[in-house]
Short mmCIF file of C-alpha atoms in Angstrom, two decimals:
data_model
loop_
_atom_site.label_atom_id
_atom_site.label_comp_id
_atom_site.label_asym_id
_atom_site.label_seq_id
_atom_site.Cartn_x
_atom_site.Cartn_y
_atom_site.Cartn_z
CA MET A 479 -56.88 38.91 7.98
CA THR A 480 -55.19 36.90 10.71
CA SER A 481 -55.63 38.32 14.21
CA THR A 482 -52.44 39.19 16.10
CA THR A 483 -54.19 39.17 19.48
CA HIS A 484 -52.73 36.55 21.81
CA ARG A 485 -55.05 34.74 24.20
CA THR A 486 -53.99 33.83 27.71
CA ALA A 487 -53.96 30.26 28.98
CA ALA A 488 -57.09 31.02 31.00
CA GLU A 489 -58.88 32.31 27.90
CA ILE A 490 -57.86 29.28 25.87
CA GLY A 491 -59.14 26.97 28.60
CA HIS A 492 -62.62 28.54 28.67
CA THR A 493 -65.56 28.88 26.30
CA GLU A 494 -68.68 31.02 26.50
CA ARG A 495 -70.38 28.15 28.31
CA GLY A 496 -67.61 27.63 30.86
CA PRO A 497 -64.31 25.76 31.23
CA ARG A 498 -63.32 23.35 28.52
CA PRO A 499 -63.72 19.77 29.76
CA VAL A 500 -60.52 17.91 30.49
CA PRO A 501 -60.32 14.63 28.50
CA ALA A 502 -60.65 11.51 30.61
CA LEU A 503 -57.50 9.59 31.38
CA GLY A 504 -56.95 6.55 29.19
CA ALA A 505 -56.88 3.06 30.61
CA ARG A 506 -53.56 2.10 32.15
CA ARG A 507 -51.61 -0.29 30.02
CA ALA A 508 -50.59 -3.61 31.46
CA ALA A 509 -46.96 -3.92 32.44
CA ALA A 510 -44.76 -5.08 29.61
CA ASP A 511 -43.77 -8.73 29.69
CA LEU A 512 -40.01 -8.25 29.61
CA SER A 513 -38.08 -11.32 28.58
CA HIS A 514 -35.11 -11.45 30.93
CA VAL A 515 -32.52 -13.51 32.74
CA ASP A 516 -31.33 -12.66 36.26
CA THR A 517 -28.42 -14.84 37.35
CA VAL A 518 -25.09 -14.90 39.20
CA LEU A 519 -21.97 -15.93 37.30
CA GLY A 520 -19.24 -18.13 38.67
CA ASN A 521 -17.12 -15.09 39.57
CA GLY A 522 -19.92 -13.75 41.80
CA LEU A 523 -21.16 -11.07 39.36
CA ARG A 524 -24.94 -10.72 39.18
CA VAL A 525 -26.08 -10.20 35.57
CA LEU A 526 -29.53 -8.90 34.69
CA ALA A 527 -30.17 -9.10 30.92
CA VAL A 528 -33.45 -7.77 29.51
CA ARG A 529 -34.75 -7.85 25.96
CA LYS A 530 -36.21 -4.50 24.83
CA ALA A 531 -35.91 -4.47 21.07
CA ASN A 532 -37.53 -1.13 20.17
CA VAL A 533 -34.22 0.05 18.69
CA PRO A 534 -31.16 -2.01 17.59
CA MET A 535 -29.10 -0.80 20.55
CA VAL A 536 -28.00 -2.11 23.91
CA GLU A 537 -27.51 -0.22 27.17
CA LEU A 538 -24.94 -1.34 29.75
CA ARG A 539 -24.77 -0.43 33.45
CA LEU A 540 -22.19 -1.93 35.79
CA ARG A 541 -22.42 -1.14 39.49
CA VAL A 542 -19.45 -2.07 41.70
CA PRO A 543 -19.88 -1.46 45.46
CA PHE A 544 -16.96 0.84 46.29
CA GLY A 545 -17.18 1.88 49.92
CA GLY A 546 -14.06 2.93 51.77
CA THR A 547 -13.25 4.36 55.18
CA ASP A 548 -9.81 5.82 54.48
CA PRO A 549 -9.92 9.66 54.47
CA LEU A 550 -8.31 9.69 51.02
CA HIS A 551 -10.58 7.01 49.56
CA SER A 552 -12.96 9.38 47.77
CA ALA A 553 -10.06 11.29 46.20
CA VAL A 554 -8.37 8.12 44.93
CA ALA A 555 -11.72 6.75 43.72
CA GLU A 556 -12.39 9.95 41.78
CA VAL A 557 -9.04 9.73 40.01
CA LEU A 558 -9.55 6.01 39.35
CA ALA A 559 -12.92 6.65 37.71
CA GLU A 560 -11.43 9.34 35.49
CA THR A 561 -8.47 7.22 34.36
CA ILE A 562 -9.70 3.61 34.22
CA LEU A 563 -10.69 4.06 30.57
CA THR A 564 -7.59 5.97 29.47
CA GLY A 565 -5.50 2.90 28.74
CA THR A 566 -5.02 -0.82 29.35
CA ALA A 567 -2.37 -3.45 28.70
CA ARG A 568 -3.84 -3.92 25.20
CA ARG A 569 -5.28 -0.54 24.30
CA GLY A 570 -4.39 3.11 24.63
CA ARG A 571 -6.92 5.93 25.02
CA ILE A 572 -7.15 6.45 21.24
CA GLU A 573 -7.68 2.74 20.57
CA ILE A 574 -10.45 2.58 23.17
CA ASP A 575 -12.22 5.62 21.73
CA THR A 576 -11.82 4.35 18.16
CA GLU A 577 -13.20 0.88 18.86
CA LEU A 578 -16.21 2.33 20.68
CA ALA A 579 -16.86 4.80 17.85
CA LEU A 580 -16.84 1.99 15.28
CA ILE A 581 -19.75 0.27 17.08
CA GLY A 582 -21.66 3.52 17.61
CA GLY A 583 -20.93 3.26 21.29
CA GLU A 584 -19.57 5.00 24.34
CA LEU A 585 -18.43 3.98 27.80
CA SER A 586 -17.83 6.14 30.86
CA ALA A 587 -17.04 5.65 34.53
CA SER A 588 -17.91 7.61 37.67
CA ALA A 589 -17.52 7.15 41.42
CA ASP A 590 -19.35 8.22 44.54
CA PRO A 591 -19.06 7.10 48.18
CA GLU A 592 -21.26 4.06 47.53
CA ARG A 593 -20.27 2.75 44.09
CA LEU A 594 -18.08 2.75 41.01
CA SER A 595 -20.37 2.93 37.99
CA PHE A 596 -19.90 2.21 34.29
CA ASN A 597 -22.46 3.52 31.81
CA GLY A 598 -22.27 2.46 28.19
CA ASN A 599 -24.22 1.78 25.03
CA ALA A 600 -23.63 0.54 21.51
CA LEU A 601 -25.30 -0.96 18.50
CA ALA A 602 -26.55 -4.39 19.51
CA SER A 603 -24.20 -5.95 16.97
CA GLY A 604 -21.30 -4.24 18.75
CA LEU A 605 -22.01 -5.65 22.21
CA PRO A 606 -19.08 -8.14 22.04
CA THR A 607 -16.70 -5.23 21.46
CA LEU A 608 -18.28 -3.17 24.23
CA LEU A 609 -17.92 -6.09 26.66
CA ASP A 610 -14.34 -6.67 25.55
CA VAL A 611 -13.38 -3.04 26.18
CA LEU A 612 -15.08 -3.14 29.58
CA ALA A 613 -13.34 -6.41 30.49
CA ASP A 614 -10.01 -4.96 29.41
CA ALA A 615 -10.47 -1.95 31.72
CA LEU A 616 -11.63 -4.10 34.63
CA THR A 617 -8.72 -6.53 34.42
CA SER A 618 -5.75 -4.58 33.04
CA ALA A 619 -6.25 -0.80 33.33
CA SER A 620 -2.72 0.62 33.22
CA TYR A 621 -3.04 3.97 35.03
CA VAL A 622 -0.01 5.42 33.28
CA ASP A 623 1.69 8.01 35.46
CA ALA A 624 1.22 10.83 32.97
CA GLU A 625 -2.49 10.09 32.52
CA VAL A 626 -3.10 9.95 36.26
CA GLY A 627 -1.26 13.23 36.80
CA ARG A 628 -3.12 14.94 33.96
CA GLU A 629 -6.57 13.80 35.07
CA ALA A 630 -5.87 14.57 38.72
CA ALA A 631 -4.97 18.14 37.77
CA ARG A 632 -8.23 18.49 35.85
CA ILE A 633 -10.19 17.12 38.79
CA VAL A 634 -8.56 19.65 41.13
CA GLU A 635 -9.57 22.51 38.82
CA ARG A 636 -13.13 21.20 38.59
CA LEU A 637 -13.43 20.73 42.35
CA GLN A 638 -12.14 24.20 43.09
CA VAL A 639 -15.00 25.60 41.04
CA SER A 640 -17.71 23.18 42.17
CA ARG A 641 -16.97 23.62 45.86
CA THR A 642 -17.85 27.32 45.56
CA GLN A 643 -21.33 26.53 44.23
CA PRO A 644 -24.20 27.07 46.69
CA ARG A 645 -25.82 23.70 45.97
CA VAL A 646 -22.56 21.83 46.64
CA ILE A 647 -22.02 23.77 49.88
CA ALA A 648 -25.58 23.01 50.99
CA ARG A 649 -25.27 19.33 50.11
CA GLU A 650 -22.03 18.91 52.05
CA ALA A 651 -23.37 20.82 55.04
CA LEU A 652 -26.47 18.61 55.12
CA LEU A 653 -24.42 15.39 54.93
CA ASN A 654 -22.07 16.60 57.68
CA LEU A 655 -25.00 17.50 59.92
CA CYS A 656 -26.75 14.17 59.39
CA TYR A 657 -23.83 11.74 59.30
CA GLY A 658 -20.79 13.37 60.92
CA ASP A 659 -17.60 11.56 59.91
CA HIS A 660 -19.30 8.74 58.00
CA PRO A 661 -17.62 8.11 54.60
CA VAL A 662 -20.83 9.15 52.81
CA THR A 663 -20.04 12.76 53.68
CA ARG A 664 -16.97 12.72 51.42
CA GLU A 665 -19.11 12.92 48.30
CA VAL A 666 -17.04 15.74 46.80
CA PRO A 667 -13.33 15.24 47.53
CA GLN A 668 -11.18 18.08 48.78
CA PRO A 669 -8.78 19.43 46.11
CA ASP A 670 -5.84 18.99 48.48
CA ALA A 671 -6.72 15.31 48.88
CA VAL A 672 -6.73 14.81 45.11
CA ARG A 673 -3.30 16.46 44.89
CA GLN A 674 -1.97 13.69 47.17
CA VAL A 675 -3.19 10.86 44.91
CA THR A 676 -0.40 8.85 43.27
CA PRO A 677 -0.59 6.35 40.40
CA GLU A 678 0.49 3.65 42.86
CA ALA A 679 -2.48 4.45 45.11
CA VAL A 680 -4.89 4.24 42.17
CA ARG A 681 -3.49 0.88 41.04
CA ALA A 682 -3.67 -0.45 44.60
CA LEU A 683 -7.31 0.62 44.99
CA HIS A 684 -8.21 -1.03 41.68
CA ALA A 685 -6.59 -4.32 42.72
CA ALA A 686 -8.28 -4.27 46.12
CA ALA A 687 -11.75 -2.94 45.28
CA VAL A 688 -12.73 -3.34 41.59
CA LEU A 689 -14.22 -6.78 42.20
CA PRO A 690 -16.98 -8.83 40.54
CA ARG A 691 -18.35 -10.58 43.63
CA GLY A 692 -21.23 -8.43 44.86
CA SER A 693 -21.32 -6.27 41.71
CA VAL A 694 -24.26 -6.04 39.26
CA LEU A 695 -24.20 -5.80 35.47
CA VAL A 696 -27.41 -4.71 33.71
CA LEU A 697 -27.88 -5.12 29.95
CA VAL A 698 -31.03 -3.85 28.23
CA GLY A 699 -31.64 -3.85 24.51
CA ASP A 700 -32.07 -5.80 21.32
CA ILE A 701 -30.50 -8.94 22.78
CA ASP A 702 -31.28 -12.57 23.47
CA PRO A 703 -31.05 -12.68 27.30
CA ASP A 704 -30.12 -16.37 27.45
CA ARG A 705 -27.41 -16.10 24.83
CA VAL A 706 -25.96 -12.87 26.18
CA ILE A 707 -25.25 -14.42 29.57
CA GLU A 708 -22.80 -16.78 27.90
CA ASP A 709 -21.23 -13.84 26.05
CA VAL A 710 -20.78 -11.95 29.31
CA GLU A 711 -19.29 -14.94 31.08
CA ASN A 712 -16.78 -15.44 28.27
CA ALA A 713 -15.87 -11.74 28.08
CA LEU A 714 -15.40 -11.32 31.84
CA ARG A 715 -13.77 -14.67 32.49
CA GLY A 716 -10.53 -13.00 33.59
CA TRP A 717 -12.28 -10.73 36.11
CA GLU A 718 -12.35 -12.80 39.26
CA SER A 719 -11.55 -12.72 42.95
CA GLU A 720 -12.62 -14.52 46.09
CA GLN A 721 -12.97 -11.16 47.83
CA VAL A 722 -16.33 -9.35 47.91
CA ALA A 723 -16.75 -5.78 46.67
CA ARG A 724 -16.72 -3.25 49.50
CA VAL A 725 -20.14 -2.10 50.64
CA LEU A 726 -20.48 1.35 52.23
CA PRO A 727 -21.01 1.09 56.01
CA GLU A 728 -24.67 1.37 56.98
CA LEU A 729 -25.88 4.91 57.58
CA PRO A 730 -27.07 5.83 61.09
CA GLU A 731 -30.80 6.45 61.33
CA LEU A 732 -31.81 10.10 61.30
CA SER A 733 -33.75 11.72 64.07
CA GLY A 734 -35.47 15.07 63.93
CA GLY A 735 -34.11 18.04 65.75
CA SER A 736 -32.64 21.47 65.41
CA ALA A 737 -31.73 22.66 61.93
CA LEU A 738 -28.49 24.48 61.18
CA LEU A 739 -27.92 27.88 59.61
CA VAL A 740 -24.69 27.64 57.64
CA PRO A 741 -23.24 31.15 57.11
CA ARG A 742 -22.35 32.18 53.57
CA GLU A 743 -21.40 35.82 53.90
CA GLY A 744 -22.83 38.17 51.30
CA ALA A 745 -25.06 35.59 49.65
CA VAL A 746 -28.24 37.02 48.15
CA GLN A 747 -29.95 33.62 47.91
CA SER A 748 -30.40 30.82 50.42
CA GLN A 749 -30.54 27.05 50.06
CA ILE A 750 -33.14 25.25 52.18
CA ARG A 751 -32.48 21.53 52.71
CA LEU A 752 -34.58 19.41 55.10
CA VAL A 753 -34.39 15.64 55.49
CA ALA A 754 -36.00 12.81 57.48
CA GLN A 755 -35.73 9.04 57.70
CA ALA A 756 -37.94 7.18 55.20
CA LEU A 757 -38.53 3.62 53.98
CA PRO A 758 -36.60 1.52 51.45
CA ARG A 759 -38.37 0.20 48.35
CA THR A 760 -38.43 -3.27 49.89
CA ASP A 761 -40.81 -2.15 52.67
CA ALA A 762 -44.49 -2.99 52.11
CA ARG A 763 -45.43 0.57 53.17
CA TYR A 764 -43.23 2.21 50.52
CA PRO A 765 -45.99 2.66 47.86
CA ALA A 766 -48.14 4.59 50.34
CA LEU A 767 -45.17 6.72 51.36
CA GLN A 768 -44.34 7.36 47.69
CA LEU A 769 -47.84 8.72 47.06
CA ALA A 770 -47.74 10.81 50.25
CA ASN A 771 -44.47 12.34 49.10
CA LEU A 772 -45.91 13.20 45.68
CA ALA A 773 -48.80 14.99 47.35
CA TYR A 774 -46.38 16.96 49.53
CA GLY A 775 -43.71 18.08 47.05
CA GLY A 776 -42.90 15.30 44.60
CA TYR A 777 -44.35 16.84 41.45
CA PHE A 778 -45.41 20.19 40.02
CA SER A 779 -49.01 20.03 41.27
CA SER A 780 -47.96 19.23 44.84
CA ARG A 781 -48.96 21.18 47.94
CA LEU A 782 -45.49 22.60 48.53
CA VAL A 783 -45.11 23.86 44.97
CA GLU A 784 -48.60 25.34 45.02
CA ASN A 785 -47.81 27.17 48.27
CA ILE A 786 -44.30 28.59 48.00
CA ARG A 787 -43.99 28.82 44.22
CA GLU A 788 -47.43 29.39 42.68
CA ASP A 789 -49.18 31.22 45.51
CA LYS A 790 -46.39 33.15 47.23
CA GLY A 791 -43.61 33.25 44.65
CA TYR A 792 -40.88 32.49 47.19
CA THR A 793 -38.97 30.14 44.90
CA TYR A 794 -38.78 29.08 41.29
CA SER A 795 -38.40 25.43 42.20
CA ALA A 796 -39.37 23.41 45.28
CA HIS A 797 -39.19 19.65 45.47
CA SER A 798 -39.27 16.64 47.76
CA GLY A 799 -38.02 13.15 46.97
CA PHE A 800 -36.26 10.02 48.13
CA GLU A 801 -32.60 9.13 48.30
CA PHE A 802 -31.62 5.48 48.69
CA THR A 803 -28.25 4.42 50.12
CA GLY A 804 -27.67 0.74 50.76
CA HIS A 805 -30.63 -0.50 52.78
CA SER A 806 -31.43 2.99 54.05
CA ALA A 807 -33.72 5.69 52.64
CA VAL A 808 -34.42 9.32 53.44
CA VAL A 809 -36.92 11.84 52.14
CA GLY A 810 -35.55 15.30 51.45
CA VAL A 811 -37.03 18.72 50.75
CA ASP A 812 -35.16 21.43 48.88
CA ALA A 813 -35.83 24.98 47.70
CA ASP A 814 -33.66 27.99 46.84
CA THR A 815 -35.01 31.38 47.81
CA ALA A 816 -34.08 35.06 48.03
CA ASN A 817 -32.81 36.06 51.48
CA GLU A 818 -35.75 38.31 52.27
CA VAL A 819 -38.26 35.43 51.98
CA THR A 820 -36.13 32.54 53.28
CA ALA A 821 -37.59 32.47 56.78
CA ALA A 822 -41.11 32.71 55.41
CA ALA A 823 -40.39 29.87 52.98
CA VAL A 824 -39.08 27.71 55.84
CA LEU A 825 -42.20 28.46 57.84
CA GLU A 826 -44.49 27.51 54.95
CA THR A 827 -42.45 24.37 54.21
CA ARG A 828 -42.89 23.23 57.78
CA TYR A 829 -46.56 24.21 57.69
CA GLU A 830 -47.14 21.98 54.65
CA LEU A 831 -45.37 19.10 56.41
CA GLY A 832 -47.73 19.45 59.34
CA ARG A 833 -50.77 19.86 57.11
CA LEU A 834 -49.94 16.69 55.19
CA ALA A 835 -49.67 14.77 58.47
CA LEU A 836 -52.92 16.18 59.88
CA VAL A 837 -54.96 16.78 56.70
CA PRO A 838 -53.87 13.91 54.44
CA PRO A 839 -54.75 13.63 50.76
CA ASP A 840 -58.11 12.18 49.76
CA GLY A 841 -60.36 11.86 46.73
CA ASP A 842 -59.10 13.63 43.61
CA GLU A 843 -55.73 14.44 45.18
CA ILE A 844 -55.02 10.75 45.75
CA GLU A 845 -56.03 9.79 42.24
CA SER A 846 -53.91 12.59 40.80
CA VAL A 847 -50.74 11.44 42.55
CA ARG A 848 -51.53 7.80 41.81
CA GLN A 849 -51.88 8.48 38.08
CA TYR A 850 -48.70 10.56 38.12
CA ALA A 851 -46.72 7.84 39.91
CA VAL A 852 -47.83 5.12 37.51
CA GLY A 853 -47.49 7.29 34.42
CA SER A 854 -44.04 8.61 35.28
CA LEU A 855 -42.81 5.07 35.93
CA VAL A 856 -44.07 3.97 32.52
CA ILE A 857 -42.37 6.95 30.85
CA ALA A 858 -39.11 6.46 32.77
CA THR A 859 -38.86 2.84 31.65
CA SER A 860 -40.07 3.31 28.07
CA SER A 861 -36.55 3.73 26.68
CA GLN A 862 -33.68 1.28 26.92
CA ALA A 863 -31.58 3.80 28.84
CA GLY A 864 -34.38 4.59 31.28
CA LEU A 865 -35.10 0.93 31.94
CA ALA A 866 -31.40 0.15 32.41
CA GLY A 867 -31.05 3.01 34.89
CA GLN A 868 -34.09 1.93 36.88
CA LEU A 869 -32.95 -1.69 37.07
CA SER A 870 -29.43 -0.72 38.08
CA ALA A 871 -30.81 1.35 40.96
CA LEU A 872 -33.15 -1.43 42.05
CA ALA A 873 -30.37 -4.00 41.90
CA ALA A 874 -28.62 -2.28 44.81
CA SER A 875 -31.51 -3.48 47.00
CA GLY A 876 -31.57 -6.94 45.49
CA LEU A 877 -34.64 -6.12 43.38
CA GLY A 878 -35.18 -6.67 39.67
CA VAL A 879 -37.62 -6.82 36.78
CA GLU A 880 -40.41 -8.44 38.80
CA TRP A 881 -40.51 -5.60 41.33
CA LEU A 882 -40.62 -3.03 38.55
CA ALA A 883 -43.39 -4.83 36.67
CA GLU A 884 -45.52 -5.25 39.79
CA HIS A 885 -45.07 -1.76 41.22
CA PRO A 886 -47.94 -0.12 39.27
CA ASN A 887 -50.30 -2.68 40.82
CA ARG A 888 -48.97 -1.90 44.28
CA LEU A 889 -49.55 1.81 43.68
CA SER A 890 -53.07 1.13 42.44
CA ALA A 891 -53.89 -0.91 45.54
CA VAL A 892 -52.82 1.73 48.08
CA THR A 893 -55.76 3.03 50.13
CA GLY A 894 -56.40 6.52 51.41
CA ASP A 895 -56.00 5.30 54.98
CA GLU A 896 -52.55 3.88 54.17
CA ILE A 897 -51.46 7.18 52.62
CA ALA A 898 -52.78 9.07 55.65
CA GLN A 899 -50.82 6.80 58.00
CA ALA A 900 -47.65 7.21 55.96
CA ALA A 901 -48.07 10.98 56.01
CA LEU A 902 -48.52 10.97 59.78
CA ASP A 903 -45.63 8.58 60.42
CA PHE A 904 -43.05 10.15 58.11
CA PHE A 905 -43.95 13.77 57.34
CA ALA A 906 -44.47 15.22 60.80
CA PRO A 907 -42.28 18.37 61.03
CA ALA A 908 -40.61 17.11 64.21
CA ARG A 909 -39.03 14.23 62.24
CA PHE A 910 -37.03 16.58 60.02
CA THR A 911 -33.62 18.12 60.45
CA GLY A 912 -31.62 20.08 57.90
CA VAL A 913 -29.69 23.17 56.92
CA VAL A 914 -30.22 26.61 55.50
CA VAL A 915 -27.18 28.06 53.74
CA GLY A 916 -27.16 31.83 53.40
CA ASP A 917 -26.12 35.19 54.79
CA ALA A 918 -26.24 34.76 58.57
CA GLU A 919 -26.45 38.47 59.35
CA SER A 920 -29.76 38.84 57.56
CA LEU A 921 -31.16 35.34 58.18
CA ALA A 922 -30.28 34.55 61.80
CA PRO A 923 -32.77 36.95 63.49
CA LYS A 924 -35.69 35.77 61.34
CA LEU A 925 -34.90 32.07 61.66
CA ALA A 926 -34.48 32.53 65.41
CA ALA A 927 -37.95 34.04 65.48
CA ILE A 928 -39.55 30.93 63.97
CA GLY A 929 -37.39 28.66 66.16
CA GLY A 930 -35.49 25.43 65.77
CA PHE A 931 -32.26 26.83 64.27
CA THR A 932 -28.69 27.08 65.50
CA VAL A 933 -25.94 29.00 63.73
CA GLY A 934 -22.95 27.00 62.54
CA GLU A 935 -19.46 28.05 61.53
CA ALA A 936 -18.83 29.48 58.10
CA GLY A 937 -17.66 26.97 55.48
CA ALA A 938 -18.02 23.23 55.29
CA LYS A 939 -15.40 20.75 56.38
#
């Protein structure tokens, strides 16, 4: 008879003679030798084509710098991204969707304060069609009045909902605190701004800012990198300009200081967001900082997760990680907690920052984060889509396949002393600023007791 008794994880992990031994980690595989071409076309477009033939597909990522200082820029950019693939001089929306479907493909566009992005894929045999549809949108998107009006109305409805979400409120409050009136703070447009967008404004922005010079196209898949460059050049021959795509103005460097309590009346949960200046990937100290961050809060076995999730149960999810914008980088910490434990969670979060700086990782902890960093990079780049995404992100800093292939070796070479120095230099609590979004009536007295908080006005700008 089969037993119906269920064993716990602890019981499964033990025998009568003690804990079951954990299998040794396998040897790290050498970085794949990715056949690739990295070149700049005559129109100024950088093209990075990589052969990864594990499936007969191709992934496409186009990144167009799309910074703008006009207060309505983010609203117009949002509408442009939603309508650029709804019709061209040669194709209507149905024709675009049909041609992509016939090659097993898809193509989408999105915008943020830094870039206009195109993400697409198709059967490798359908790449010429995918490039032709992309070129058509880049050179002759029509922005028909009715389509612009329809998509703008949908965006307004979506924004009205999203701007009530706690995470969106916290994100905007953090950006406003850190960067004031910098264009990066207009990540989520105001609905009223979108209502003001006209088809003429969208067409004008496209003509002025959807430019090849300074942009990056990444292709990864079952392709011949040398041959595909010629295909791209032929397909995008009509996309040209002497102007350079607009780069977002450099972000001011962050300094630590008082954090802000952003009132959200009646909220039963709080959003904790802390941030400090970090290092870009191009800095020689970045690998050490990456490992220090993993030890702090960058993966599930980190100190922060062990403290405020596993030990104290203050939050379901706590995390720290990097955000790269232009040549700047920050490290951020986030956790959502119930009101009654928010102040305690903030205190423990700061405590772990200080402990990392003063009691840095060593021994097994270093090897654990090192193996995680190398392993997660291998996993993230094992698919065509993952590799394309990684390369597109790296391209913004002028990096490419070589950096990606060599990074595991850099991580392996980092010493304990270098990690300790990175922890001391970048994770000291005094370097961080941030926000807590929640019910001020219940949170203000407790946050005042631990110090370092001011109370802001309700609502974000």
